[in-house]
Tab-separated table of C-alpha atoms and ligand atoms in Angstrom:
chain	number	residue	atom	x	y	z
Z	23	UNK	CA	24.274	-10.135	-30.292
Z	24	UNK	CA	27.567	-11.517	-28.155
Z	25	UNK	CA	26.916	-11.557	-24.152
Z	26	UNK	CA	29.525	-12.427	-21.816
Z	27	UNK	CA	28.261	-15.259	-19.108
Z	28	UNK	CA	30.596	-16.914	-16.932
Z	29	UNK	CA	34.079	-16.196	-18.578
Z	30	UNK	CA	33.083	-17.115	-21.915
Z	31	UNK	CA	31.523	-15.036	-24.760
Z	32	UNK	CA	28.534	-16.227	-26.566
Z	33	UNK	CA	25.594	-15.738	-29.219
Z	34	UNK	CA	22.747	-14.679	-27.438
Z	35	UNK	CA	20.999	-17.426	-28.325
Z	36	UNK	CA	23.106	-19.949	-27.324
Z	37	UNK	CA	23.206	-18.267	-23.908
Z	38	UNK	CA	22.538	-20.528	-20.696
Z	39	UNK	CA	20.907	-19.656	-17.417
Z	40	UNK	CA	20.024	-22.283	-14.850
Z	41	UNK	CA	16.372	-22.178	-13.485
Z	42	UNK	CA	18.047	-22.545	-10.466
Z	43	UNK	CA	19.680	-19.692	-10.256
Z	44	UNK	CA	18.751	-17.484	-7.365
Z	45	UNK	CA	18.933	-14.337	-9.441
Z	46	UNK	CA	16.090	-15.896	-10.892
Z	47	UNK	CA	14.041	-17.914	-7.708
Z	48	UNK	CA	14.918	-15.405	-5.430
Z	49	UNK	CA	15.777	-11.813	-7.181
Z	50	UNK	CA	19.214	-12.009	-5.438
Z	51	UNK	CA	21.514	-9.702	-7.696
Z	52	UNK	CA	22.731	-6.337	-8.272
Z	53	UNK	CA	23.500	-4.670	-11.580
Z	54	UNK	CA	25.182	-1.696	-13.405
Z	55	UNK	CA	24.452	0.088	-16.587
Z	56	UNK	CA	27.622	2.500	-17.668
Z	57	UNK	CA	27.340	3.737	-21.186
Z	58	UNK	CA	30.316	4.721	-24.157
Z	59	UNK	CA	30.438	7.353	-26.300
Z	60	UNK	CA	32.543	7.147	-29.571
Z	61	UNK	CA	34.118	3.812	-27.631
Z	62	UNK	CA	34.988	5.624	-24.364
Z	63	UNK	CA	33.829	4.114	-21.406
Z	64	UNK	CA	32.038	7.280	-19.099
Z	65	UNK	CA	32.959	7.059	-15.671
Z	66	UNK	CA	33.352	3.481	-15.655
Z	67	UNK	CA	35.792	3.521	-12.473
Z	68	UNK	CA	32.538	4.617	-10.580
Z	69	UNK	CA	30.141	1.900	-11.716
Z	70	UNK	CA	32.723	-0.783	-11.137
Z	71	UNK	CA	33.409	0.534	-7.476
Z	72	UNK	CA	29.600	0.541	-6.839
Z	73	UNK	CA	29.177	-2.597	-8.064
Z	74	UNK	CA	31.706	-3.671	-5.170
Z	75	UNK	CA	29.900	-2.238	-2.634
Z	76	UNK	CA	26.660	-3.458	-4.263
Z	77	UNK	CA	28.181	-7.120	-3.711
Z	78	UNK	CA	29.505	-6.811	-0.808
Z	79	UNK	CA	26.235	-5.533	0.900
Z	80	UNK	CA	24.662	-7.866	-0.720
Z	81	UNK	CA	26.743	-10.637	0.577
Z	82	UNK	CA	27.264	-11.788	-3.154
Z	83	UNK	CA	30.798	-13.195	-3.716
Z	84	UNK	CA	32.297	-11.217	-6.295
Z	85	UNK	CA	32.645	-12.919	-9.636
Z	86	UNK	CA	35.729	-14.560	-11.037
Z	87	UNK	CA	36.300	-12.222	-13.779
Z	88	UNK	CA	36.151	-8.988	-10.643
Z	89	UNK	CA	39.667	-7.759	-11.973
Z	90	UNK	CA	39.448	-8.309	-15.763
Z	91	UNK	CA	35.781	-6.283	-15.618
Z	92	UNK	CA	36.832	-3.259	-17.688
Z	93	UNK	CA	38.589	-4.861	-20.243
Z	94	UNK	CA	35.548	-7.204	-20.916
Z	95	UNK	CA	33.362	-4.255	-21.041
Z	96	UNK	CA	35.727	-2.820	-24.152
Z	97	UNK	CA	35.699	-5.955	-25.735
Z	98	UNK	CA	32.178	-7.254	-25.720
Z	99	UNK	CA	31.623	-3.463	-27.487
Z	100	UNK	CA	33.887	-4.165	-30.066
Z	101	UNK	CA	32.294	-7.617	-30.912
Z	102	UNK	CA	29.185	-6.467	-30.736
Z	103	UNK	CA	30.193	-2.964	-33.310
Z	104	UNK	CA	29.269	-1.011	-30.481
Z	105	UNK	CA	30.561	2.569	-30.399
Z	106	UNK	CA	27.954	4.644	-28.692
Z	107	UNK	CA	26.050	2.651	-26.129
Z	108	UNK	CA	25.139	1.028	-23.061
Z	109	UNK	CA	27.123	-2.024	-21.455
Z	110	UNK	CA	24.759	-4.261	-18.766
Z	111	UNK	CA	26.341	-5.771	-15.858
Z	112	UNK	CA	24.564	-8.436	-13.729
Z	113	UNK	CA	25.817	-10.063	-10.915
Z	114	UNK	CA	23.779	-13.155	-9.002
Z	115	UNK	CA	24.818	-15.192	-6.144
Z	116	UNK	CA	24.810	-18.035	-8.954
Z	117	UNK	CA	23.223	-21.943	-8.555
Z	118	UNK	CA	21.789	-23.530	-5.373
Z	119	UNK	CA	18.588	-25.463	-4.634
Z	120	UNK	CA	15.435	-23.436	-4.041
Z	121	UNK	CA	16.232	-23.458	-0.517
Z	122	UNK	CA	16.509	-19.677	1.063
Z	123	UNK	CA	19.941	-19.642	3.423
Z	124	UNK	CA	21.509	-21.889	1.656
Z	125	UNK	CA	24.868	-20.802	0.164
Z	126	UNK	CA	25.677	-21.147	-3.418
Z	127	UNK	CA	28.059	-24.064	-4.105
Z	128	UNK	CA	29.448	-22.687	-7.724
Z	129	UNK	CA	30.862	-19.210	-8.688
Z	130	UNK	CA	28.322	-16.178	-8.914
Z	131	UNK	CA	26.602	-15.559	-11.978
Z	132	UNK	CA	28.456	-12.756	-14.449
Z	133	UNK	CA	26.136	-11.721	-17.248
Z	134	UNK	CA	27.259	-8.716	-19.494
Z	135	UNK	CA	25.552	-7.046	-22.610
Z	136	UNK	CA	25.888	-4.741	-24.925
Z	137	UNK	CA	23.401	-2.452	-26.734
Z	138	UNK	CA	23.528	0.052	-29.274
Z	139	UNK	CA	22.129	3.874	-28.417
Z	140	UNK	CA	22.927	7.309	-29.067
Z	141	UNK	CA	21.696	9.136	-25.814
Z	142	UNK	CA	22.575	12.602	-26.626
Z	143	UNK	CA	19.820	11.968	-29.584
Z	144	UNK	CA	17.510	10.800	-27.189
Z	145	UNK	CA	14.025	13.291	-26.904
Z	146	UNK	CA	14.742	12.956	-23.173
Z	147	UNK	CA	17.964	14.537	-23.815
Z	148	UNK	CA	16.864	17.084	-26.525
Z	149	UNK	CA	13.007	18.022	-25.830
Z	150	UNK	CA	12.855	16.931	-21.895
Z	151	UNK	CA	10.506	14.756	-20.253
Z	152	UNK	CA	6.972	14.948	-18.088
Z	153	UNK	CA	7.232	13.383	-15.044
Z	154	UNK	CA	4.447	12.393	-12.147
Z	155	UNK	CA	4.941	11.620	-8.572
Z	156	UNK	CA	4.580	8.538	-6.644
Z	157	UNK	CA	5.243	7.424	-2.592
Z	158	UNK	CA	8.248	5.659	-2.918
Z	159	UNK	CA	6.924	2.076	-1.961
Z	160	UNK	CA	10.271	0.375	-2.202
Z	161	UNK	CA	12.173	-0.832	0.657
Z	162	UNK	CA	15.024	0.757	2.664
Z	163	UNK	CA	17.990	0.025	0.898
Z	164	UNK	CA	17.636	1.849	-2.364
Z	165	UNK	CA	21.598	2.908	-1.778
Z	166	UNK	CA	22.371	-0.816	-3.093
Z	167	UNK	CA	21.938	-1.307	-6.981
Z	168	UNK	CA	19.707	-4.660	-7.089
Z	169	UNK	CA	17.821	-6.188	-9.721
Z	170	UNK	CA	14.861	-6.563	-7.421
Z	171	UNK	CA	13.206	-3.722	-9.705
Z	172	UNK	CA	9.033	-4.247	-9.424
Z	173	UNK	CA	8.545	-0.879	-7.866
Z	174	UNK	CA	10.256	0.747	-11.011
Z	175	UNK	CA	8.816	-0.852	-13.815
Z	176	UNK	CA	5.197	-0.747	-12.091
Z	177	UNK	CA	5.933	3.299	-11.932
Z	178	UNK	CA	7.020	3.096	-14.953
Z	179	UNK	CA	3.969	1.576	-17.016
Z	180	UNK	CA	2.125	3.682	-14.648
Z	181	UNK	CA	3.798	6.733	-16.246
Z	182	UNK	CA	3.110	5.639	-19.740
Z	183	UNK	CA	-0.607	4.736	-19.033
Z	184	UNK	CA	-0.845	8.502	-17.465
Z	185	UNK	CA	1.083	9.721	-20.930
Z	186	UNK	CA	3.518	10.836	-19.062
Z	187	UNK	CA	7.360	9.251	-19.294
Z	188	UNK	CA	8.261	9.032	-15.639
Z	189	UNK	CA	7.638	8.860	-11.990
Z	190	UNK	CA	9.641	10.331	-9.518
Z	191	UNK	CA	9.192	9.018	-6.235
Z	192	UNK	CA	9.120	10.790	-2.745
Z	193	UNK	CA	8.542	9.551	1.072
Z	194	UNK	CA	8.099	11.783	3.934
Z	195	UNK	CA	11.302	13.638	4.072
Z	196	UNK	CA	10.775	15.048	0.272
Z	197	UNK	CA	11.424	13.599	-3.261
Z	198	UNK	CA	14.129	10.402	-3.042
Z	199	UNK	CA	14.707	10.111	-6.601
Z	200	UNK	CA	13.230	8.581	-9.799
Z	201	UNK	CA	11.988	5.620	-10.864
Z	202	UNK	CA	15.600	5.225	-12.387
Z	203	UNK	CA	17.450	8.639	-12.178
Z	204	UNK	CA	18.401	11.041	-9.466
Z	205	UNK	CA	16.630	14.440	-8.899
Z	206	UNK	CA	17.928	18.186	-9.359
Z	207	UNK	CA	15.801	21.326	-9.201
Z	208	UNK	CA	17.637	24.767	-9.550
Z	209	UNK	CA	15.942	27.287	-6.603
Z	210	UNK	CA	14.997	30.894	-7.445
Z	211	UNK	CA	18.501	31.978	-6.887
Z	212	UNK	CA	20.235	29.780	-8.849
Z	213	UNK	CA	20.868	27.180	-6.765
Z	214	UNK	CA	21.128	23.306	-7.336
Z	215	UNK	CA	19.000	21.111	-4.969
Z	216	UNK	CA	19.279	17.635	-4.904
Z	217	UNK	CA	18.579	15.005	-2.128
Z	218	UNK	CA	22.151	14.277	0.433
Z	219	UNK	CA	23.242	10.491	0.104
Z	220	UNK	CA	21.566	7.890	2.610
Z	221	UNK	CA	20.150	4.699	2.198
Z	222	UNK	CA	16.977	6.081	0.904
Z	223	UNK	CA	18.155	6.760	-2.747
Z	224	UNK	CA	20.791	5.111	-5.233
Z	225	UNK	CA	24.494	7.320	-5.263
Z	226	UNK	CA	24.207	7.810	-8.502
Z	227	UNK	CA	27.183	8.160	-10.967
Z	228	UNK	CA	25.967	10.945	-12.787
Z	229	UNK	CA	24.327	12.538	-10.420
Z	230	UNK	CA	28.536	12.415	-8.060
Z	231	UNK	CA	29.569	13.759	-11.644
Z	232	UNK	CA	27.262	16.542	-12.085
Z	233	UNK	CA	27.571	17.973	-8.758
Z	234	UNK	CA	31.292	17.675	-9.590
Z	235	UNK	CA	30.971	19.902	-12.835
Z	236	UNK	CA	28.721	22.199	-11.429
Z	237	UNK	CA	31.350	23.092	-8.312
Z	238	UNK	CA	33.973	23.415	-11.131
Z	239	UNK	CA	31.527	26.240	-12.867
Z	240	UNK	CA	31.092	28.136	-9.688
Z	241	UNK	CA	27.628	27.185	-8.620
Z	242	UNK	CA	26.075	26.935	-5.620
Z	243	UNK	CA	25.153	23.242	-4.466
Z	244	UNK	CA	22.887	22.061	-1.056
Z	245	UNK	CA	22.399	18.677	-0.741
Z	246	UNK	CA	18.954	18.097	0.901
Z	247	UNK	CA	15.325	16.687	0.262
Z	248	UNK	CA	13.339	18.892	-2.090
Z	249	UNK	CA	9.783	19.331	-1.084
Z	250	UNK	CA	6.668	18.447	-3.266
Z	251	UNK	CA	5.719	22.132	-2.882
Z	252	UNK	CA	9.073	23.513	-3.705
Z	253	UNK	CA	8.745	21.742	-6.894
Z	254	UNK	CA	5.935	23.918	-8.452
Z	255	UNK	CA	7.742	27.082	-7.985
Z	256	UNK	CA	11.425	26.163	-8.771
Z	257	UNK	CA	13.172	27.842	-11.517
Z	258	UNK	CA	14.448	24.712	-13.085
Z	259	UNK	CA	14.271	20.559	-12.851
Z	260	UNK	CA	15.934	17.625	-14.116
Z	261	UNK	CA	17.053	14.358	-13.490
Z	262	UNK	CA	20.281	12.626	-13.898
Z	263	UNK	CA	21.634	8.754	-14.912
Z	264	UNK	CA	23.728	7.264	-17.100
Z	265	UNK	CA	21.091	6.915	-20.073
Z	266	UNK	CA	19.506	9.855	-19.482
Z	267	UNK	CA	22.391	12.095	-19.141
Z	268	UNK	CA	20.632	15.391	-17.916
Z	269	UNK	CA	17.083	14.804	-19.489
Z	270	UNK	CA	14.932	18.251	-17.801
Z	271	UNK	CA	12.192	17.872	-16.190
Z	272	UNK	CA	9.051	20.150	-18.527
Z	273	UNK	CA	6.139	19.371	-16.421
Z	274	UNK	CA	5.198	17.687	-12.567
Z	275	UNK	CA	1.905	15.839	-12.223
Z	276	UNK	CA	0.869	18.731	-15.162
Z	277	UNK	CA	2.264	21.169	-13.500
Z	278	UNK	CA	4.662	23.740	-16.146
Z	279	UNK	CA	8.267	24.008	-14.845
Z	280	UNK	CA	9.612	27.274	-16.065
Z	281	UNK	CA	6.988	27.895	-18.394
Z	282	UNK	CA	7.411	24.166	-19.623
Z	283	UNK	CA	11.316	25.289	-21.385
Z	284	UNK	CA	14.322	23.566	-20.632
Z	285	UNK	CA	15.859	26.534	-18.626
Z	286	UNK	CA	19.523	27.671	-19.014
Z	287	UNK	CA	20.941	26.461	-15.951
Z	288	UNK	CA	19.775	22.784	-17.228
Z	289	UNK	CA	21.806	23.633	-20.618
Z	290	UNK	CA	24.668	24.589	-19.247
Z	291	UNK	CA	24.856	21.640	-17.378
Z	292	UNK	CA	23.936	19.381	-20.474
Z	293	UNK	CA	26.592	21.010	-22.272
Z	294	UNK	CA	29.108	20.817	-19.330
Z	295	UNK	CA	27.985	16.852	-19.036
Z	296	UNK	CA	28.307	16.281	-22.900
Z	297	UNK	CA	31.821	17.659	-23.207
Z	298	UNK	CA	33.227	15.948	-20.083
Z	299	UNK	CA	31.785	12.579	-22.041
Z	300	UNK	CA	33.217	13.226	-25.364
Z	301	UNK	CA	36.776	14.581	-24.102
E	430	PMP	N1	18.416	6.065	-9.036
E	430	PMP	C1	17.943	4.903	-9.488
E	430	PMP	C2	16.830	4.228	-8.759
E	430	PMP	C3	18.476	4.334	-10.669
E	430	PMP	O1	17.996	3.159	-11.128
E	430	PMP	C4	19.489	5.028	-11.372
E	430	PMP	C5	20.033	4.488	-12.667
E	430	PMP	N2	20.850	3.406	-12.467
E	430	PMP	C6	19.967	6.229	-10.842
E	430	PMP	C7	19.400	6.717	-9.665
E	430	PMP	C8	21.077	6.996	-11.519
E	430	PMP	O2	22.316	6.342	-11.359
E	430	PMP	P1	23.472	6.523	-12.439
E	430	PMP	O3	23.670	7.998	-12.607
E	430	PMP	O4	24.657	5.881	-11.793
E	430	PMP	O5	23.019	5.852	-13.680
């Protein structure tokens, strides 16, 4: 495959990154996923803007190539034959010694990929996924988009070694998010829950878009932390990102949501989602 590092595109392979770069010594970088369907970029304006503020909390100069981001994101598709995908965005402060405070001499690192997927194929998509819960154990800035990721991959594996395909993490206020998607459950009147922005979850793309599409269709939207013990008894759950789409939520820690069916509020939305992406 053809990656994109430091204005230049380039094999794979023949790829570079210094040892001593402190995305590497010192997990110091943020990152973006955005996906394309048919070619089309979804919601692209959004991941570039967080990966601004991403930066910029961050105190990571911005790369070089900050202004010509979108158009490198169309071409490294095209010379990778990438229609339907995912494009990978990595920012680090770049090169110094192994020294903490020290500032980077050289420009920040830029690495971008491409990779092939169809995610409306995906089971997640089609069949829905079981989830489990975990404390969120992950520190207090989960608003900023870093590639300091431990937490999630160890809830992750976890998952998978409880035969289950996610975790979805909470802390004392109710359920923050999961291990790489945001959180929606649809109350006994039809309502969509799903946790108000702070620092203690990521503002996620899809999630802004979905709440977006489902004021346009007339429902009913409160932005709050959802309780464990709602969970059991709501009509309907899923979670949102930009791989997943809207993936529903079948079972909690075992427990059956809606009889362990994706329910129709969770289609509608999946079909409202899947038409804004391919129009
Ligand atoms: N929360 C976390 C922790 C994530 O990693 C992701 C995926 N990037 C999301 C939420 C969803 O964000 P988005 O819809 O922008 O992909």
């Amino acid at each position: 495959s053809i990656v994109f590092l430091n204005g230049v595109y380039v094999r794979a392979e023949d790829a570079r990154i210094s040892p001593f770069d402190r995305g590497f010594t010192f997990g110091e970088g943020v990152y973006e996923v955005c996906i394309a369907v048919n070619g089309k970029f979804v919601d692209a304006p959004a991941h570039l803007a967080r990966l601004d503020r991403s930066l910029a909390a961050c105190g990571i100069a911005p790369p070089p190539e900050k202004a010509d981001l979108d158009s490198i994101m169309k071409e490294l598709l095209g010379k990778n034959d990438v229609t339907t995908g995912l494009v990978y965005l990595q920012v680090t402060s770049g090169v110094s010694p192994r020294n903490f405070t020290i500032r980077p001499e050289r420009r920040s690192t830029l690495l971008m990929l491409a990779q092939a997927s169809d995610f409306e194929q995906a089971s997640a998509f089609r069949e829905g996924i079981h989830v489990q819960l975990q404390e969120d154990i992950r520190w207090l800035h989960r608003d900023i988009k870093t590639t300091m990721l431990m937490p999630q991959v160890m809830a992750k594996r976890d998952a998978l070694a409880n035969d289950v395909s996610d975790t979805l993490f909470y802390d004392e206020q109710g359920i923050t998010e999961g291990a790489s998607s945001n959180v929606f459950l649809v109350d006994a009147y039809g309502t969509l829950v799903t946790r108000s922005l702070s620092n203690r979850l990521l503002a996620g793309c899809t999630r802004e878009r979905i709440l977006d599409l489902a004021r346009g269709a007339g429902f009913s939207i409160e932005e709050r932390p959802i309780q464990r013990a709602e969970l059991a008894t709501a009509a309907e759950c899923f979670v949102t990102s930009a791989t997943y789409l809207v993936a529903p939520v079948l079972t909690i820690d075992g427990v059956s949501i809606a009889n362990g069916q994706i329910g129709p509020i969770t289609r509608t939305l999946q079909c409202l989602y899947c038409n804004y992406m391919n129009n």
